[in-house]
């Protein structure tokens, strides 16, 4: 079939196979699925794809994807204006937000410091964060806590260290997500680094 | 985020999550991926989706998806006109064809007989198959072998039985894909039905 495939089918399989989590097999399965569905259904998806690129901008305050600026979270009156949760990417924001456990504001850095990849402080939305904090203070709505919700990669660690340094003069507390055992695992399956962190972060039972 | 998500993002996640093999999580990951890519890249995919529906028709001979009618396989001079491989769906045709092991023609039934789902012989391209065989004979290019490459579901089985019955008066042989052990498995992992079939289909070593 490879050689005899209609060009449109080849092209769609090729494009789908490049998507994260998909390969040639799943791309082929999806393509055959689309061929078997109503044209309107496939058009809807095509339009949704274009719409997501046309309609979505960035919030100039938190730098998350948003339909309008400021985004619904930054402009919401139900959120706790005293907390800013700092995340690396909009994807991380999605994860924290969908947990439903956090009611404060966010700030998307747009990545993590990585000297190797040539990503320095100026490449991230760090100055914006400082400005946000100062602006909030000047409006007498001071930020009381910055929650560093970054990953546990080396880059994320150094980003945290850098942020703590930049924020140390501010009149607020800086917290970090706890490191420790993920839920529902036996100790025997926990790697040494995680166990070390779990011990460091141990607290009174 | 669920409640605060921009509508375009919600919609795309929703549509992607309905696709086979995808769920809410992978749909969200894909949506964030699209957001992070160039608009042109996403447009290409959207256009490929529409093109596959607009450009692809069915071959009136073998009922496979095709750009033109008859399809490249039916109109190819390199294929063996004496063999017709009968498959349930274009997806099955893809699989047989990509194996590169078969050089004859195909016939897509469009499903399998299923009294429970109310799918009878008239709902499948069975008469067309008979006509193809008769037509080929009348043009003095007789079909010598019909290869039944259907699955091993109950519906597939009864479809095979029905086809054998319909084809028994024709001057050709009807073969079926062998049932047996899949490659690279230990006997201990083989279910009873497969083992039974492997014994039935056993041959001299």
Coordinates of C-alpha atoms in Angstrom, one line a residue:
Chain A
X1 CA 0.0 0.0 0.0
X2 CA 2.9 2.3 0.9
X3 CA 3.6 2.9 -2.7
X4 CA 0.0 2.8 -3.9
X5 CA -1.5 5.0 -1.2
X6 CA -3.4 8.1 -2.4
X7 CA -1.2 11.1 -1.8
X8 CA -3.8 12.7 0.6
X9 CA -3.7 9.6 2.8
X10 CA 0.1 9.5 2.7
X11 CA 0.3 13.1 3.7
X12 CA -2.2 12.9 6.6
X13 CA -0.5 9.8 8.0
X14 CA 2.9 11.6 7.6
X15 CA 1.7 14.7 9.5
X16 CA -0.1 12.8 12.2
X17 CA 2.9 10.5 12.8
X18 CA 4.9 13.5 13.8
X19 CA 2.6 14.4 16.7
X20 CA 3.8 13.6 20.2
X21 CA 2.7 10.2 21.4
X22 CA 1.7 9.1 17.8
X23 CA 3.7 6.9 15.4
X24 CA 3.1 5.6 11.9
X25 CA 0.7 2.9 13.1
X26 CA -1.5 5.1 15.2
X27 CA -1.3 7.8 12.5
X28 CA -2.5 5.2 9.9
X29 CA -5.3 4.0 12.3
X30 CA -6.4 7.6 12.8
X31 CA -6.3 8.4 9.1
X32 CA -8.5 5.4 8.3
X33 CA -10.8 6.5 11.1
X34 CA -11.2 9.9 9.6
X35 CA -11.9 8.3 6.2
X36 CA -14.7 6.4 7.8
X37 CA -16.3 9.4 9.5
X38 CA -18.6 12.1 8.1
X39 CA -16.9 14.9 6.3
X40 CA -18.5 17.4 8.7
X41 CA -16.9 15.7 11.7
X42 CA -13.5 15.9 10.1
X43 CA -14.1 19.5 9.1
X44 CA -15.0 20.4 12.7
X45 CA -11.7 19.1 13.9
X46 CA -9.8 20.9 11.1
X47 CA -11.6 24.2 12.0
X48 CA -10.9 23.6 15.7
X49 CA -7.2 23.2 14.9
X50 CA -7.1 26.5 13.0
X51 CA -9.3 28.3 15.6
X52 CA -7.0 27.3 18.4
X53 CA -4.1 29.0 16.7
X54 CA -6.1 32.1 15.5
X55 CA -8.1 32.7 18.6
X56 CA -5.5 32.0 21.4
X57 CA -3.1 34.7 22.4
X58 CA -1.0 35.1 25.6
X59 CA -2.1 36.9 28.8
X60 CA 0.3 39.8 29.2
X61 CA 0.1 39.3 33.0
X62 CA 0.6 35.6 33.6
X63 CA 1.8 34.6 30.1
X64 CA -0.7 31.7 29.9
X65 CA -2.6 31.0 26.7
X66 CA -5.8 33.1 26.7
X67 CA -8.7 34.2 24.6
X68 CA -8.5 37.7 26.0
X69 CA -6.0 39.7 27.9
X70 CA -5.9 39.7 30.9
X71 CA -6.9 36.0 31.0
X72 CA -10.0 34.8 33.0
X73 CA -7.7 33.7 35.9
X74 CA -5.9 37.0 36.2
X75 CA -9.1 39.0 35.9
X76 CA -11.2 36.7 38.2
X77 CA -12.4 38.1 41.5
X78 CA -12.7 34.6 43.0
X79 CA -8.9 34.0 43.0
X80 CA -6.6 34.7 45.8
X81 CA -4.6 37.7 44.7
X82 CA -2.0 37.2 47.4
X83 CA -0.6 34.0 45.9
X84 CA 1.3 33.5 42.6
X85 CA 2.1 30.0 41.5
X86 CA 5.2 30.1 39.2
X87 CA 5.2 27.3 36.6
X88 CA 7.5 26.6 33.7
X89 CA 4.9 26.2 30.9
X90 CA 1.2 26.6 30.2
X91 CA 1.0 22.8 30.3
X92 CA 2.2 22.8 34.0
X93 CA -0.4 25.5 34.7
X94 CA -3.0 23.2 33.2
X95 CA -1.9 20.4 35.5
X96 CA -1.9 22.5 38.7
X97 CA -5.2 24.1 37.8
X98 CA -7.0 20.9 36.9
X99 CA -6.1 19.5 40.3
X100 CA -8.5 22.1 41.7
X101 CA -6.3 22.4 44.7
X102 CA -5.0 25.9 44.1
X103 CA -7.0 29.1 44.0
X104 CA -4.4 31.8 43.6
X105 CA -2.8 33.4 40.5
X106 CA -0.2 32.0 38.2
X107 CA 2.9 33.1 36.4
X108 CA 4.3 31.2 33.4
X109 CA 8.1 31.5 33.1
X110 CA 8.1 30.1 29.6
X111 CA 10.7 27.6 30.4
X112 CA 13.6 27.0 32.8
X113 CA 17.1 28.4 33.0
X114 CA 19.5 26.3 30.9
X115 CA 23.0 27.6 30.3
X116 CA 23.6 24.7 28.0
X117 CA 20.7 25.6 25.8
X118 CA 21.6 29.3 26.2
X119 CA 18.4 30.1 28.1
X120 CA 19.2 32.9 30.6
X121 CA 17.0 34.9 33.0
X122 CA 16.2 37.4 30.2
X123 CA 14.7 34.7 28.1
X124 CA 12.2 33.9 30.8
X125 CA 9.3 36.0 32.2
X126 CA 11.3 36.7 35.4
X127 CA 11.4 40.5 35.3
X128 CA 7.7 40.5 34.6
X129 CA 7.2 38.5 37.8
X130 CA 9.3 41.0 39.8
X131 CA 7.3 43.9 38.2
X132 CA 4.0 42.1 39.1
X133 CA 5.1 41.8 42.7
X134 CA 6.1 45.5 42.9
X135 CA 3.0 46.6 41.1
X136 CA 0.7 44.7 43.4
X137 CA 2.5 46.2 46.4
X138 CA 2.2 49.7 45.0
X139 CA -1.6 49.1 44.6
X140 CA -1.6 48.0 48.3
X141 CA -2.5 44.4 47.2
X142 CA 0.8 42.8 48.2
X143 CA 1.7 39.3 47.0
X144 CA 2.2 37.3 50.2
X145 CA 3.4 34.0 48.8
X146 CA 5.2 32.8 45.7
X147 CA 4.7 29.0 45.1
X148 CA 7.5 27.6 42.9
X149 CA 5.7 24.8 41.1
X150 CA 8.6 23.8 38.9
X151 CA 9.7 20.3 38.0
X152 CA 12.6 18.5 39.5
X153 CA 15.0 18.7 36.6
X154 CA 18.5 20.2 37.1
X155 CA 17.3 23.3 35.0
X156 CA 14.2 23.6 37.2
X157 CA 16.3 23.4 40.4
X158 CA 18.6 26.2 39.2
X159 CA 15.7 28.3 38.1
X160 CA 14.3 27.9 41.7
X161 CA 17.6 28.9 43.2
X162 CA 17.8 31.9 40.9
X163 CA 14.2 33.0 41.7
X164 CA 14.8 32.6 45.5
X165 CA 17.8 34.9 45.1
X166 CA 15.9 37.5 43.1
X167 CA 12.9 37.4 45.5
X168 CA 14.8 37.3 48.8
X169 CA 14.5 41.1 49.4
X170 CA 10.7 41.1 48.7
X171 CA 8.4 41.1 51.6
X172 CA 6.8 37.7 50.9
X173 CA 7.4 34.0 51.5
X174 CA 8.7 31.7 48.7
X175 CA 7.5 28.1 48.9
X176 CA 8.2 25.0 46.8
X177 CA 6.3 21.9 46.0
X178 CA 7.4 19.1 48.3
X179 CA 9.6 16.4 47.1
X180 CA 9.0 12.9 48.4
X181 CA 7.4 9.6 47.7
X182 CA 4.8 9.6 45.0
X183 CA 1.5 8.1 46.3
X184 CA 0.9 4.4 46.2
X185 CA 4.4 3.0 45.8
X186 CA 6.4 0.6 47.8
X187 CA 9.7 1.8 49.1
X188 CA 11.5 -0.9 47.2
X189 CA 10.5 0.8 43.9
X190 CA 11.6 4.2 44.9
X191 CA 14.9 5.5 43.5
X192 CA 17.7 6.8 45.8
X193 CA 17.2 10.5 44.9
X194 CA 13.5 10.4 45.6
X195 CA 14.1 8.6 48.9
X196 CA 16.8 11.1 49.9
X197 CA 14.4 14.0 49.2
X198 CA 11.6 12.2 51.1
X199 CA 13.9 12.0 54.1
X200 CA 14.9 15.7 53.8
X201 CA 11.3 16.7 53.6
X202 CA 10.2 14.4 56.4
X203 CA 8.0 15.9 59.0
X204 CA 6.3 15.0 62.4
X205 CA 3.7 12.3 61.9
Chain B
X1 CA -8.6 25.2 34.4
X2 CA -11.5 23.1 33.2
X3 CA -13.8 26.0 33.8
X4 CA -11.4 28.8 32.8
X5 CA -10.1 27.2 29.6
X6 CA -10.5 29.3 26.5
X7 CA -13.4 27.8 24.5
X8 CA -11.2 27.1 21.5
X9 CA -8.9 25.0 23.7
X10 CA -11.8 23.2 25.3
X11 CA -13.3 22.4 21.9
X12 CA -10.1 21.0 20.4
X13 CA -9.4 18.9 23.5
X14 CA -13.0 17.7 23.3
X15 CA -12.8 16.7 19.7
X16 CA -9.3 15.1 20.0
X17 CA -10.4 13.1 23.0
X18 CA -13.0 11.3 20.9
X19 CA -10.5 9.9 18.5
X20 CA -9.6 6.2 18.8
X21 CA -6.6 5.7 21.0
X22 CA -6.8 9.2 22.5
X23 CA -8.2 10.3 25.8
X24 CA -8.6 13.6 27.7
X25 CA -4.9 13.5 28.8
X26 CA -3.4 12.9 25.4
X27 CA -5.9 15.3 23.8
X28 CA -4.8 18.0 26.2
X29 CA -1.1 17.2 25.5
X30 CA -1.7 17.4 21.8
X31 CA -3.7 20.7 22.1
X32 CA -0.8 22.3 24.1
X33 CA 1.6 20.9 21.5
X34 CA -0.4 22.6 18.7
X35 CA -0.5 25.8 20.6
X36 CA 3.3 25.7 20.9
X37 CA 3.8 25.1 17.1
X38 CA 3.8 27.5 14.2
X39 CA 0.4 28.3 12.8
X40 CA 1.4 27.1 9.3
X41 CA 2.2 23.7 10.7
X42 CA -1.2 23.4 12.3
X43 CA -2.9 24.8 9.2
X44 CA -1.1 22.1 7.1
X45 CA -2.6 19.4 9.3
X46 CA -6.1 21.0 9.1
X47 CA -5.8 21.2 5.3
X48 CA -4.6 17.5 5.1
X49 CA -7.6 16.5 7.2
X50 CA -10.0 18.2 4.8
X51 CA -8.1 17.0 1.7
X52 CA -8.4 13.4 2.8
X53 CA -12.2 13.7 2.9
X54 CA -12.5 15.8 -0.2
X55 CA -10.0 13.9 -2.4
X56 CA -10.6 10.3 -1.4
X57 CA -13.4 8.3 -3.0
X58 CA -14.1 4.6 -3.3
X59 CA -12.8 2.3 -6.1
X60 CA -16.0 0.9 -7.7
X61 CA -14.2 -2.3 -8.4
X62 CA -12.5 -3.3 -5.1
X63 CA -14.3 -0.7 -2.8
X64 CA -11.0 0.5 -1.3
X65 CA -10.4 4.2 -0.7
X66 CA -8.9 5.7 -3.8
X67 CA -8.0 9.0 -5.5
X68 CA -9.3 7.8 -8.8
X69 CA -11.6 5.0 -10.0
X70 CA -10.4 2.3 -10.7
X71 CA -7.8 2.5 -8.0
X72 CA -4.1 2.1 -8.7
X73 CA -4.1 -1.5 -7.5
X74 CA -7.1 -2.5 -9.7
X75 CA -5.6 -0.7 -12.7
X76 CA -2.1 -1.8 -12.1
X77 CA -0.5 -4.1 -14.7
X78 CA 2.0 -5.5 -12.2
X79 CA -0.6 -7.2 -10.0
X80 CA -1.7 -10.8 -10.4
X81 CA -5.2 -10.6 -11.9
X82 CA -5.9 -14.3 -11.0
X83 CA -6.1 -13.7 -7.3
X84 CA -8.5 -11.6 -5.3
X85 CA -7.9 -11.1 -1.6
X86 CA -11.2 -10.5 0.3
X87 CA -10.9 -8.3 3.3
X88 CA -13.5 -6.8 5.7
X89 CA -12.3 -3.2 5.7
X90 CA -9.8 -0.8 3.9
X91 CA -7.8 -1.0 7.1
X92 CA -7.4 -4.7 6.7
X93 CA -6.3 -4.1 3.0
X94 CA -3.7 -1.6 4.3
X95 CA -2.3 -4.3 6.6
X96 CA -2.1 -7.1 4.0
X97 CA -0.7 -4.6 1.4
X98 CA 1.9 -3.1 3.7
X99 CA 3.2 -6.6 4.4
X100 CA 4.4 -6.6 0.8
X101 CA 3.7 -10.4 0.6
X102 CA 0.7 -10.3 -1.7
X103 CA 0.7 -9.2 -5.3
X104 CA -2.9 -9.9 -6.4
X105 CA -6.1 -7.9 -6.4
X106 CA -8.4 -7.0 -3.4
X107 CA -12.0 -6.9 -2.6
X108 CA -13.3 -4.9 0.4
X109 CA -16.5 -6.4 1.8
X110 CA -17.2 -3.3 3.9
X111 CA -17.7 -5.3 7.1
X112 CA -18.7 -8.8 8.2
X113 CA -22.1 -10.6 8.4
X114 CA -23.7 -9.9 11.7
X115 CA -27.3 -10.9 12.2
X116 CA -27.3 -9.2 15.6
X117 CA -26.3 -5.9 14.1
X118 CA -28.7 -6.5 11.2
X119 CA -25.9 -6.7 8.7
X120 CA -26.8 -9.2 6.0
X121 CA -25.2 -10.2 2.7
X122 CA -26.9 -7.3 0.9
X123 CA -25.2 -4.8 3.2
X124 CA -21.8 -6.1 2.1
X125 CA -20.1 -6.0 -1.4
X126 CA -20.7 -9.7 -1.9
X127 CA -22.7 -9.5 -5.1
X128 CA -20.0 -7.2 -6.6
X129 CA -17.5 -9.9 -5.8
X130 CA -19.6 -12.5 -7.7
X131 CA -20.0 -10.1 -10.6
X132 CA -16.2 -9.4 -10.7
X133 CA -15.5 -13.2 -10.9
X134 CA -18.1 -13.7 -13.7
X135 CA -16.9 -10.6 -15.6
X136 CA -13.3 -11.7 -15.4
X137 CA -14.3 -15.1 -16.7
X138 CA -16.3 -13.6 -19.5
X139 CA -13.2 -11.5 -20.5
X140 CA -11.2 -14.8 -20.5
X141 CA -9.1 -13.6 -17.5
X142 CA -10.6 -16.0 -15.0
X143 CA -10.0 -15.5 -11.2
X144 CA -8.2 -18.7 -10.1
X145 CA -8.1 -18.0 -6.3
X146 CA -10.1 -16.1 -3.7
X147 CA -8.0 -15.5 -0.5
X148 CA -10.4 -15.0 2.4
X149 CA -8.3 -12.6 4.6
X150 CA -10.9 -12.0 7.3
X151 CA -10.4 -11.8 11.0
X152 CA -11.1 -14.6 13.5
X153 CA -14.3 -13.1 15.1
X154 CA -17.5 -15.0 15.0
X155 CA -18.9 -12.6 12.4
X156 CA -15.8 -13.1 10.2
X157 CA -16.2 -16.9 10.5
X158 CA -19.8 -16.8 9.4
X159 CA -18.9 -14.4 6.6
X160 CA -16.3 -16.9 5.4
X161 CA -18.8 -19.8 5.6
X162 CA -21.3 -17.8 3.6
X163 CA -18.7 -16.8 1.0
X164 CA -17.5 -20.4 0.6
X165 CA -21.1 -21.4 0.0
X166 CA -21.7 -18.6 -2.6
X167 CA -18.4 -19.4 -4.4
X168 CA -18.6 -23.2 -4.4
X169 CA -20.0 -23.4 -8.0
X170 CA -17.3 -21.1 -9.4
X171 CA -14.3 -22.6 -11.1
X172 CA -11.7 -21.3 -8.6
X173 CA -10.2 -22.3 -5.3
X174 CA -11.1 -20.5 -2.1
X175 CA -8.3 -20.2 0.5
X176 CA -8.2 -18.8 4.0
X177 CA -5.4 -17.3 6.2
X178 CA -3.9 -20.0 8.4
X179 CA -4.9 -20.0 12.1
X180 CA -2.1 -20.9 14.5
X181 CA 0.5 -19.6 16.9
X182 CA 1.5 -16.0 16.5
X183 CA 5.3 -15.7 16.0
X184 CA 7.5 -15.4 19.0
X185 CA 5.3 -16.7 21.8
X186 CA 5.8 -19.5 24.3
X187 CA 3.1 -22.1 24.3
X188 CA 2.3 -21.3 27.9
X189 CA 1.0 -17.9 26.8
X190 CA -1.2 -19.2 24.0
X191 CA -5.0 -19.5 24.7
X192 CA -6.8 -22.8 24.2
X193 CA -8.6 -21.7 21.1
X194 CA -5.4 -20.6 19.3
X195 CA -3.7 -23.9 20.3
X196 CA -6.7 -25.9 19.1
X197 CA -6.5 -24.1 15.7
X198 CA -2.7 -24.5 15.6
X199 CA -3.2 -28.3 16.0
X200 CA -5.9 -28.4 13.4
X201 CA -3.7 -26.5 10.9
X202 CA -0.6 -28.5 11.7
X203 CA 1.4 -29.8 8.8
X204 CA 4.4 -32.0 8.1
X205 CA 7.6 -30.4 9.4

